[in-house]
Coordinates of C-alpha atoms and ligand atoms in Angstrom, one line a residue:
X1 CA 55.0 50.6 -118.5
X2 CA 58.9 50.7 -118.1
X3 CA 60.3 49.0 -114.9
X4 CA 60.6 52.6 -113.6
X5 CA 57.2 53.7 -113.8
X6 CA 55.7 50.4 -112.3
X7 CA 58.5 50.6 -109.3
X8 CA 57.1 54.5 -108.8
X9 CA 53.5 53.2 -108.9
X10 CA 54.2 50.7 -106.6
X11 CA 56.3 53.1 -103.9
X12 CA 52.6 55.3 -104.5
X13 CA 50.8 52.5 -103.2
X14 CA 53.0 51.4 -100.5
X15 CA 52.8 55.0 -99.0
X16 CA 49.1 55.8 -99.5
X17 CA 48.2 52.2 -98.0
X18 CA 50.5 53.2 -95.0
X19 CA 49.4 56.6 -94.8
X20 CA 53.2 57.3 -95.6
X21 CA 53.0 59.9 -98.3
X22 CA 54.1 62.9 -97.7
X23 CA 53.3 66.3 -99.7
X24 CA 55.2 70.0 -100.2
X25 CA 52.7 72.4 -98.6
X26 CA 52.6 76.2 -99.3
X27 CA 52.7 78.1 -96.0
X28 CA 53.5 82.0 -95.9
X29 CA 55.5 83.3 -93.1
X30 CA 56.2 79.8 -91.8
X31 CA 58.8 80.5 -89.0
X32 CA 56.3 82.9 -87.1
X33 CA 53.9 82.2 -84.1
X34 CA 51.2 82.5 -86.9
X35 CA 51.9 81.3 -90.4
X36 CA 49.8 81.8 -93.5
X37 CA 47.9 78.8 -95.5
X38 CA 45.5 78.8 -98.1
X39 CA 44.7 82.6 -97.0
X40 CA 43.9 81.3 -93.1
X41 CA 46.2 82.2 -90.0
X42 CA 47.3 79.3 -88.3
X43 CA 49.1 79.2 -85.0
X44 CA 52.5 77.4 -86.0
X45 CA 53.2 74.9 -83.4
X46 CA 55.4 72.9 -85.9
X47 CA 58.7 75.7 -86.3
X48 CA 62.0 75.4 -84.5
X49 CA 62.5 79.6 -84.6
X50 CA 61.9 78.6 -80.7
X51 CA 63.5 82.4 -79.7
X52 CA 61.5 83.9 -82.3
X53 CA 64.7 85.2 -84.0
X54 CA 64.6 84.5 -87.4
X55 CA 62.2 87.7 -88.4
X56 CA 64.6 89.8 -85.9
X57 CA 65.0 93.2 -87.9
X58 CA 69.1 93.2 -86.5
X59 CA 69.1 90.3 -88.6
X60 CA 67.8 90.6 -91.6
X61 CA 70.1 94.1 -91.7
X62 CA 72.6 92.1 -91.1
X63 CA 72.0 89.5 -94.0
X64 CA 71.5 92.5 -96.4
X65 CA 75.0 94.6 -95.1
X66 CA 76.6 91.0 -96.0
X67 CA 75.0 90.7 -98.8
X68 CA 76.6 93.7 -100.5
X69 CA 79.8 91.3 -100.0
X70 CA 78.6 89.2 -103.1
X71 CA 75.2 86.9 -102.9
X72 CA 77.4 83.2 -103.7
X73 CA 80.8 82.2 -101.9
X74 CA 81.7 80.8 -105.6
X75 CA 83.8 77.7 -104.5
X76 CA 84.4 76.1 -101.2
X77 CA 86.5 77.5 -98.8
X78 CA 89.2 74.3 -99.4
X79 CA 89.2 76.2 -103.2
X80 CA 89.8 79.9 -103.0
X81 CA 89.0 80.1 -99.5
X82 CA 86.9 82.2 -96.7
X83 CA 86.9 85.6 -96.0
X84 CA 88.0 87.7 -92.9
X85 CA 84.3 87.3 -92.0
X86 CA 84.0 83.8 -91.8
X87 CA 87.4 83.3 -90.0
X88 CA 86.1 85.9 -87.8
X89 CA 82.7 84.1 -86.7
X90 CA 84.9 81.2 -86.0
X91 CA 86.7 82.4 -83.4
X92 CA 83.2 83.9 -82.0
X93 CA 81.9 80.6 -82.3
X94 CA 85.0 78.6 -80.3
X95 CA 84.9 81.9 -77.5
X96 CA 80.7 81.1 -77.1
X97 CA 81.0 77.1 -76.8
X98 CA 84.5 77.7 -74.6
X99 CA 86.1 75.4 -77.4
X100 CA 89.6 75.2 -78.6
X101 CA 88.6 76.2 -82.2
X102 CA 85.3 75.7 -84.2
X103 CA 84.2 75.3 -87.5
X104 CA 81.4 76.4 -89.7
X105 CA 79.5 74.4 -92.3
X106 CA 76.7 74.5 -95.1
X107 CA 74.2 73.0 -92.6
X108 CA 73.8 70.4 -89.5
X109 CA 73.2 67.6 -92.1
X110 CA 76.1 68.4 -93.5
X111 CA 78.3 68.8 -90.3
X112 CA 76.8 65.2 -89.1
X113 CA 77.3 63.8 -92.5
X114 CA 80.7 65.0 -92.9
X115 CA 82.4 65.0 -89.4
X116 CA 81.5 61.0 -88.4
X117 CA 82.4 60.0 -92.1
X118 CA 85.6 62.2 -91.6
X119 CA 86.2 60.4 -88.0
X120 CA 85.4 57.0 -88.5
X121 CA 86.7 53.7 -90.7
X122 CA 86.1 50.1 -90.7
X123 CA 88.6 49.9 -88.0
X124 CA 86.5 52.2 -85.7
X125 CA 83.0 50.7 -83.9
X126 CA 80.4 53.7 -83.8
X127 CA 77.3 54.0 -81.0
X128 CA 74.2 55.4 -81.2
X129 CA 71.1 56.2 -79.6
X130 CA 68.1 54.6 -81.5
X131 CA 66.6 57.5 -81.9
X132 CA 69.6 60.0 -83.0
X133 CA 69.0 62.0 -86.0
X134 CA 69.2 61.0 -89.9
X135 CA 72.5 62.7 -90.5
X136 CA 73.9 61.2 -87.8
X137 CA 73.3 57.4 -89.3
X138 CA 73.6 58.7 -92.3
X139 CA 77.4 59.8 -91.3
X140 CA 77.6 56.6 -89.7
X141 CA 76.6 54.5 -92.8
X142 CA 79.1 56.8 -95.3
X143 CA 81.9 56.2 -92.8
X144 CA 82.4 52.4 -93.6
X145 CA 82.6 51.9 -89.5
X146 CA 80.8 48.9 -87.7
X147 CA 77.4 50.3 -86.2
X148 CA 75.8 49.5 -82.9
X149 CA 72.8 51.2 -81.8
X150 CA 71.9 51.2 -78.5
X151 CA 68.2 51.1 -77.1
X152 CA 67.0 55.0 -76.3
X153 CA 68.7 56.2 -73.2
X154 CA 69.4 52.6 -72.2
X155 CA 73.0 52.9 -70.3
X156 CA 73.0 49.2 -69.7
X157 CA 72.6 48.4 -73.0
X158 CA 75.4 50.9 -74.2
X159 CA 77.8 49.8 -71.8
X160 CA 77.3 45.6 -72.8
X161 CA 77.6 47.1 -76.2
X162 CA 81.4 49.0 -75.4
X163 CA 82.2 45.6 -73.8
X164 CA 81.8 44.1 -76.3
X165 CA 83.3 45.5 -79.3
X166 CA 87.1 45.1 -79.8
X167 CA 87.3 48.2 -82.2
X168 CA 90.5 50.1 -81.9
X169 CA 88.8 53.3 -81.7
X170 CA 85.1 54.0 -80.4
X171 CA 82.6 56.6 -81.1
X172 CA 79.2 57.4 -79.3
X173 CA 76.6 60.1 -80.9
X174 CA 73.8 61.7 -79.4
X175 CA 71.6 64.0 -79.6
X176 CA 71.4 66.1 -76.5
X177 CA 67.7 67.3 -77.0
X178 CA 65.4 64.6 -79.0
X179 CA 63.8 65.9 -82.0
X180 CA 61.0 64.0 -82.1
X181 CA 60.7 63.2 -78.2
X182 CA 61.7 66.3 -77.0
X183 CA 63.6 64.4 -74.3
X184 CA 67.3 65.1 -72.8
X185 CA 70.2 62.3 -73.1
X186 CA 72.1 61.3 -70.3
X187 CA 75.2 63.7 -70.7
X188 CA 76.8 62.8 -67.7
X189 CA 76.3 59.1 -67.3
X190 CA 77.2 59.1 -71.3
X191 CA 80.5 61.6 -70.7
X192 CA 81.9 58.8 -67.7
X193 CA 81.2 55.4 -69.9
X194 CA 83.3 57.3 -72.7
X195 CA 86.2 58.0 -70.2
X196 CA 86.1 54.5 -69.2
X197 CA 85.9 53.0 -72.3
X198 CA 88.6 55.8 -73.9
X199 CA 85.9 56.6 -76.8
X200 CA 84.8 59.7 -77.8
X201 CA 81.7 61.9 -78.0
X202 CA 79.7 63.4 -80.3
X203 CA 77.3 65.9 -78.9
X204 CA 74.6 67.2 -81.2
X205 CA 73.1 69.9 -79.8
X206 CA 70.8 71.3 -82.9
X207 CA 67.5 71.7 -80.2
X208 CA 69.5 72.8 -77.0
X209 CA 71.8 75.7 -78.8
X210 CA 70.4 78.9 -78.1
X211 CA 67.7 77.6 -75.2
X212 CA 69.9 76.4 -72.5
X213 CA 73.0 77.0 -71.0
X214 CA 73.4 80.5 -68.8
X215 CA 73.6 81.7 -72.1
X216 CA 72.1 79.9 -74.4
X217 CA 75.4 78.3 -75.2
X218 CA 73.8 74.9 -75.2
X219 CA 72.9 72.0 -73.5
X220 CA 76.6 70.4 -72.3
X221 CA 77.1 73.8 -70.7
X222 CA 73.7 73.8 -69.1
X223 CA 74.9 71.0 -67.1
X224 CA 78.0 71.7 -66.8
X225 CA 79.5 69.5 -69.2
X226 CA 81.0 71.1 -71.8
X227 CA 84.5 70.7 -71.3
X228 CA 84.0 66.7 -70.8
X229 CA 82.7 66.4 -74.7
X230 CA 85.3 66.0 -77.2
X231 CA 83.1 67.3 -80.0
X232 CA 80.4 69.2 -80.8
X233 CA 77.5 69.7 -83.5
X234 CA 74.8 72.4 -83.8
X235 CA 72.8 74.1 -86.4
X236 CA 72.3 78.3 -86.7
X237 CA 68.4 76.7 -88.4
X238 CA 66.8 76.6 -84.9
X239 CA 67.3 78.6 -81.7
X240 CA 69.8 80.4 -84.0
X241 CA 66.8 82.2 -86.4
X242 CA 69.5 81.6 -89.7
X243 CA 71.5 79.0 -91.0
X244 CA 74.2 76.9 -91.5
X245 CA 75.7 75.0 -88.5
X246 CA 79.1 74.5 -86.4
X247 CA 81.3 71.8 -85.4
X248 CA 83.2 72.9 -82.4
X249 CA 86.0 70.8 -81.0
X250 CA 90.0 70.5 -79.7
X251 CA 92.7 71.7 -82.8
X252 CA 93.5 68.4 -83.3
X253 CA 89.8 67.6 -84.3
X254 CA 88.9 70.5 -86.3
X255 CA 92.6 70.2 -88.3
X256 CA 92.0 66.4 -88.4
X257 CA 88.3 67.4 -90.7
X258 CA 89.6 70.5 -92.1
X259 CA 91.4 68.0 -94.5
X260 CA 88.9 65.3 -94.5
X261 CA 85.5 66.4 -93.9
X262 CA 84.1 65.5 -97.1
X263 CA 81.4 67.9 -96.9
X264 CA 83.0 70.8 -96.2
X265 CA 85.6 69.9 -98.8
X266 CA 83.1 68.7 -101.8
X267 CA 80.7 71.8 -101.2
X268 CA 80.3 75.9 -101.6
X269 CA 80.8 77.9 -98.6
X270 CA 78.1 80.0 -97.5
X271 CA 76.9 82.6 -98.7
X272 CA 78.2 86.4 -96.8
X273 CA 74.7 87.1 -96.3
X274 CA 74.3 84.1 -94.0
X275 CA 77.7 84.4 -92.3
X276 CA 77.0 87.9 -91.5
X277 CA 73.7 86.8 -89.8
X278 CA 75.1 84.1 -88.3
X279 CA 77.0 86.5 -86.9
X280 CA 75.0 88.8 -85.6
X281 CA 72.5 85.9 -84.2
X282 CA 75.5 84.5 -81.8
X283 CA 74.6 88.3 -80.2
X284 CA 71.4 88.4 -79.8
X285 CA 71.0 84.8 -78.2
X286 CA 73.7 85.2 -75.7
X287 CA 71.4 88.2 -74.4
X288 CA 68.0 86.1 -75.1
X289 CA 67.5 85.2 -71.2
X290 CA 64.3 86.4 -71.4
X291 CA 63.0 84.9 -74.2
X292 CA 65.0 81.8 -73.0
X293 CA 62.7 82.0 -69.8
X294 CA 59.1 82.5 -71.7
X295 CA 60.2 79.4 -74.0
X296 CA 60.7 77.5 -70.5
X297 CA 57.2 78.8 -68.7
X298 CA 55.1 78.2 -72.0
X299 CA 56.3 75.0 -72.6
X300 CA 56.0 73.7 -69.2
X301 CA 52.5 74.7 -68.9
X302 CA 51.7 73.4 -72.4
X303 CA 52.9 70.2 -71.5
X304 CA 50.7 70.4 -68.3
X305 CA 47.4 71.3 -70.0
X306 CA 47.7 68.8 -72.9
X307 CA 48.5 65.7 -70.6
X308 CA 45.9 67.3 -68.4
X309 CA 43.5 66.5 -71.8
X310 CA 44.7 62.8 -71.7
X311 CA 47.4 63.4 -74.4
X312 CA 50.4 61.1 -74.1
X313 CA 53.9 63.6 -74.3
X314 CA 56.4 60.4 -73.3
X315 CA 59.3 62.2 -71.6
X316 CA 59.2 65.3 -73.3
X317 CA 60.8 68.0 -70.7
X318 CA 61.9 70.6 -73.0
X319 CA 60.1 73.3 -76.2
X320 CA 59.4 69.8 -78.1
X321 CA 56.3 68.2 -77.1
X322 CA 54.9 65.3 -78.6
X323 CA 51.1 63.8 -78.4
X324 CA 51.8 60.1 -79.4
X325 CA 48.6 58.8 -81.2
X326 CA 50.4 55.2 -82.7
X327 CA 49.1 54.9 -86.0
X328 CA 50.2 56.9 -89.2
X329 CA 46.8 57.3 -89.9
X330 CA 45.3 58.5 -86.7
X331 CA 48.3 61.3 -86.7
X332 CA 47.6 62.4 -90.3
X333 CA 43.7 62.8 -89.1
X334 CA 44.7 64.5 -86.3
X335 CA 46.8 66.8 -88.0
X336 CA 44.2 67.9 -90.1
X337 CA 41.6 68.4 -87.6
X338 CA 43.7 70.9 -85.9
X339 CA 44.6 72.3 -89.1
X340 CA 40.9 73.3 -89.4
X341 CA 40.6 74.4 -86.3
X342 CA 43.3 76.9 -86.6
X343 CA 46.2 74.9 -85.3
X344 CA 49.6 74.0 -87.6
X345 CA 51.2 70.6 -86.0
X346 CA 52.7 68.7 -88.2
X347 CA 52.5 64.5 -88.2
X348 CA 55.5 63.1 -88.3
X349 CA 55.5 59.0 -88.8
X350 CA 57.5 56.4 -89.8
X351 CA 60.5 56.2 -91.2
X352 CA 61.1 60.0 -89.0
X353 CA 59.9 58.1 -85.7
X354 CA 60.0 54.1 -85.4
X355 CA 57.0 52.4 -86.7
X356 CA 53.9 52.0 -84.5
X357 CA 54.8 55.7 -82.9
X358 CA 53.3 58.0 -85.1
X359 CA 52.6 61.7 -83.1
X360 CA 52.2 65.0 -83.2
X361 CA 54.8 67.2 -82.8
X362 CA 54.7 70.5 -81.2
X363 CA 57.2 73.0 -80.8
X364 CA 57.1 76.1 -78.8
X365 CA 58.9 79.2 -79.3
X366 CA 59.3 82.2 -77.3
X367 CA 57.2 84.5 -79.1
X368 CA 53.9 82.6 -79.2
X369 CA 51.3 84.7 -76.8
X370 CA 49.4 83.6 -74.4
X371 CA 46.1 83.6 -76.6
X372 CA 48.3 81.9 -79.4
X373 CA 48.6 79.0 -76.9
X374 CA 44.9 79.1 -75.4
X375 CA 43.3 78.7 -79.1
X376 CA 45.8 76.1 -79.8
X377 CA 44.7 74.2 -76.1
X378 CA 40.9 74.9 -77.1
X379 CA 41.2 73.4 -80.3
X380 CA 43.0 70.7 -79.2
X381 CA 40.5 70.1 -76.1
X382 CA 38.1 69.6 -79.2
X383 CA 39.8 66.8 -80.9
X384 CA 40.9 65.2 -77.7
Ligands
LIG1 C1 67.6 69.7 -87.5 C2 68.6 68.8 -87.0 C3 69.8 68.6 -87.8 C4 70.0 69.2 -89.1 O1 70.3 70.5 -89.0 P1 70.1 71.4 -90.3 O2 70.9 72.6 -90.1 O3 68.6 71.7 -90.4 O4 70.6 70.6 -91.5 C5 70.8 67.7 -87.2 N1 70.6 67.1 -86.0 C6 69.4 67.2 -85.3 C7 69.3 66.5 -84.0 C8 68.4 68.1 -85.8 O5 67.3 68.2 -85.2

């Protein structure tokens, strides 16, 4: 055996032993209230479609008109650059978030990735939550900048941290909604410790865009905020129905990484079909108060009925509700016990969640009927 093969035997073993490995399942319809495996109907408590939009018939029209356009960009849009369409959906974008100007990119990875790396060097120091999102440590990593991560929510510690660092410039990221805990961040105790340490914030809003705000414009606007937050980050993949994501932020910002945003620079633009239905999706969430209200009501009383059946959901107050079981193990078993009994939540352990917190995750979405949710509540009352 070459020292390849034994180093990809011995990652096989480290993952089975932790219950770690992770596998590519077939699933039919998977962004709808019930998704399709191995010929059963499941109910899909594991999507983010949480309005229900990505089947919408006005979008899939609209991804077919724009794909007429062409069904590649064919360069970058620092190469040949965007269409009228694209420069179009950007201004749409700034006018929804109330932003100075806005930018579109391949995905929320990417705009994570690419905007902290495009902010930050060794001379900056860079905060985070503990339990922000991949691409936002990944960002942070690429960038070269010192990294402090402050314990989740934990003010205190944040603050000591700012105190301490003697970085000439200072970023914090956060998610605004969780996306494993499906709990909120402290926007406005977070927006005054910037202002008094001169730093500025990162919002990334990929699970409040589309649910809150009066209408659905996201989660700084929901409380008020949005004018307080220097920049911006949210994905079209969730609330949204489509793809691709935003960074919305001042001129100076979005000119700063429209000339150094590495992956924006280094990668295709998207494709007219997703522009288009991009497009079209800004629409139909800013008149989605309706659905906005049946996400809140059905994941309020989900919440209710599965701590009433001893499940622990933490802090959880929004469409992401976590059972914490501990072990990888126990979550994986779990997971398929549901499965069989009709129910699709996914596991998600370590290194997604920190070790020892294994869970289940569940995510609502607007569309999920009531009898959707009951089966799910029986079958969990079973495994409980
Ligand atoms: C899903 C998610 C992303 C990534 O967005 P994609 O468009 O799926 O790449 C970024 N940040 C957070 C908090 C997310 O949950």
């Amino acid at each position: 055996m070459n020292s390849w093969d034994s180093w990809l035997e011995s990652e096989r073993t480290r993952r089975e032993q932790g219950a770690l490995e992770r596998r590519l399942r077939t699933t039919e319809q998977p962004a709808e209230p019930i998704a399709l495996r191995d010929g059963r109907r499941l109910v899909n408590l594991s999507s983010n479609n949480y309005l229900g939009l990505a089947g919408h018939p006005a979008l899939i029209e609209a991804a077919a008109r724009g794909a007429v356009r062409g069904a590649g960009a064919g360069s970058s849009r620092l190469v040949v650059g965007g269409d009228s369409a694209t420069a179009a959906l950007e201004q749409k974008i700034a006018a929804f978030k109330g932003s100075e100007a806005a930018l579109v990119v391949g995905s929320g990875y990417l705009a994570n990735v690419g905007a902290i790396a495009a902010l930050c060097d060794r001379d900056t120091a860079i905060f985070l939550d503990r339990l922000d999102h991949a691409s936002i440590v990944d960002g942070a990593r690429l960038s070269g900048a010192r990294i402090n991560r402050y314990r989740h929510r934990d003010l205190d510690h944040l603050e000591q941290l700012l105190e301490r660092s003697g970085a000439a410039r200072k970023l914090i990221v956060t998610d605004t909604i969780f996306s494993m805990d499906g709990d909120t961040a402290p926007l406005g105790e977070l927006v005054e410790l910037k202002d008094r340490f001169g730093a500025l914030l990162v919002a990334d809003d990929a699970h409040g865009g589309g649910v809150f705000g009066p209408h659905g414009e996201g989660y700084a606007h929901e409380l008020g905020l949005a004018d307080r937050i220097e920049l911006q980050v949210g994905t079209f993949s969730k609330a949204f129905g489509v793809y691709g994501a935003y960074i919305s932020a001042g001129r100076s910002l979005i000119d700063q990484l429209v000339s150094t945003c590495r992956t924006l620079i280094y990668s295709t633009a998207l494709p007219p079909a997703v522009i288009a239905a991009i497009d079209a999706s800004l629409e139909l969430v800013a008149a989605a108060d309706e659905a906005r209200r049946e996400l809140r009501v059905k994941s309020e009383r989900f919440r209710t009925r599965l701590t009433e059946l001893g499940f622990d959901s933490g802090a959880s107050t929004t469409q992401i509700i976590p059972a914490l079981v501990g072990s990888s193990g126990r979550a994986l078993a779990l997971a398929q016990e549901l499965e069989e009994r009709g129910v699709l939540a996914v596991a998600i352990r370590p290194p997604t969640v920190p070790a020892g917190q294994a869970r289940i995750r569940f995510s609502l979405m607007a569309t999920h009927t009531d009898e959707d949710l009951e089966l799910a509540l029986e079958a969990l009352a079973g495994v409980a």
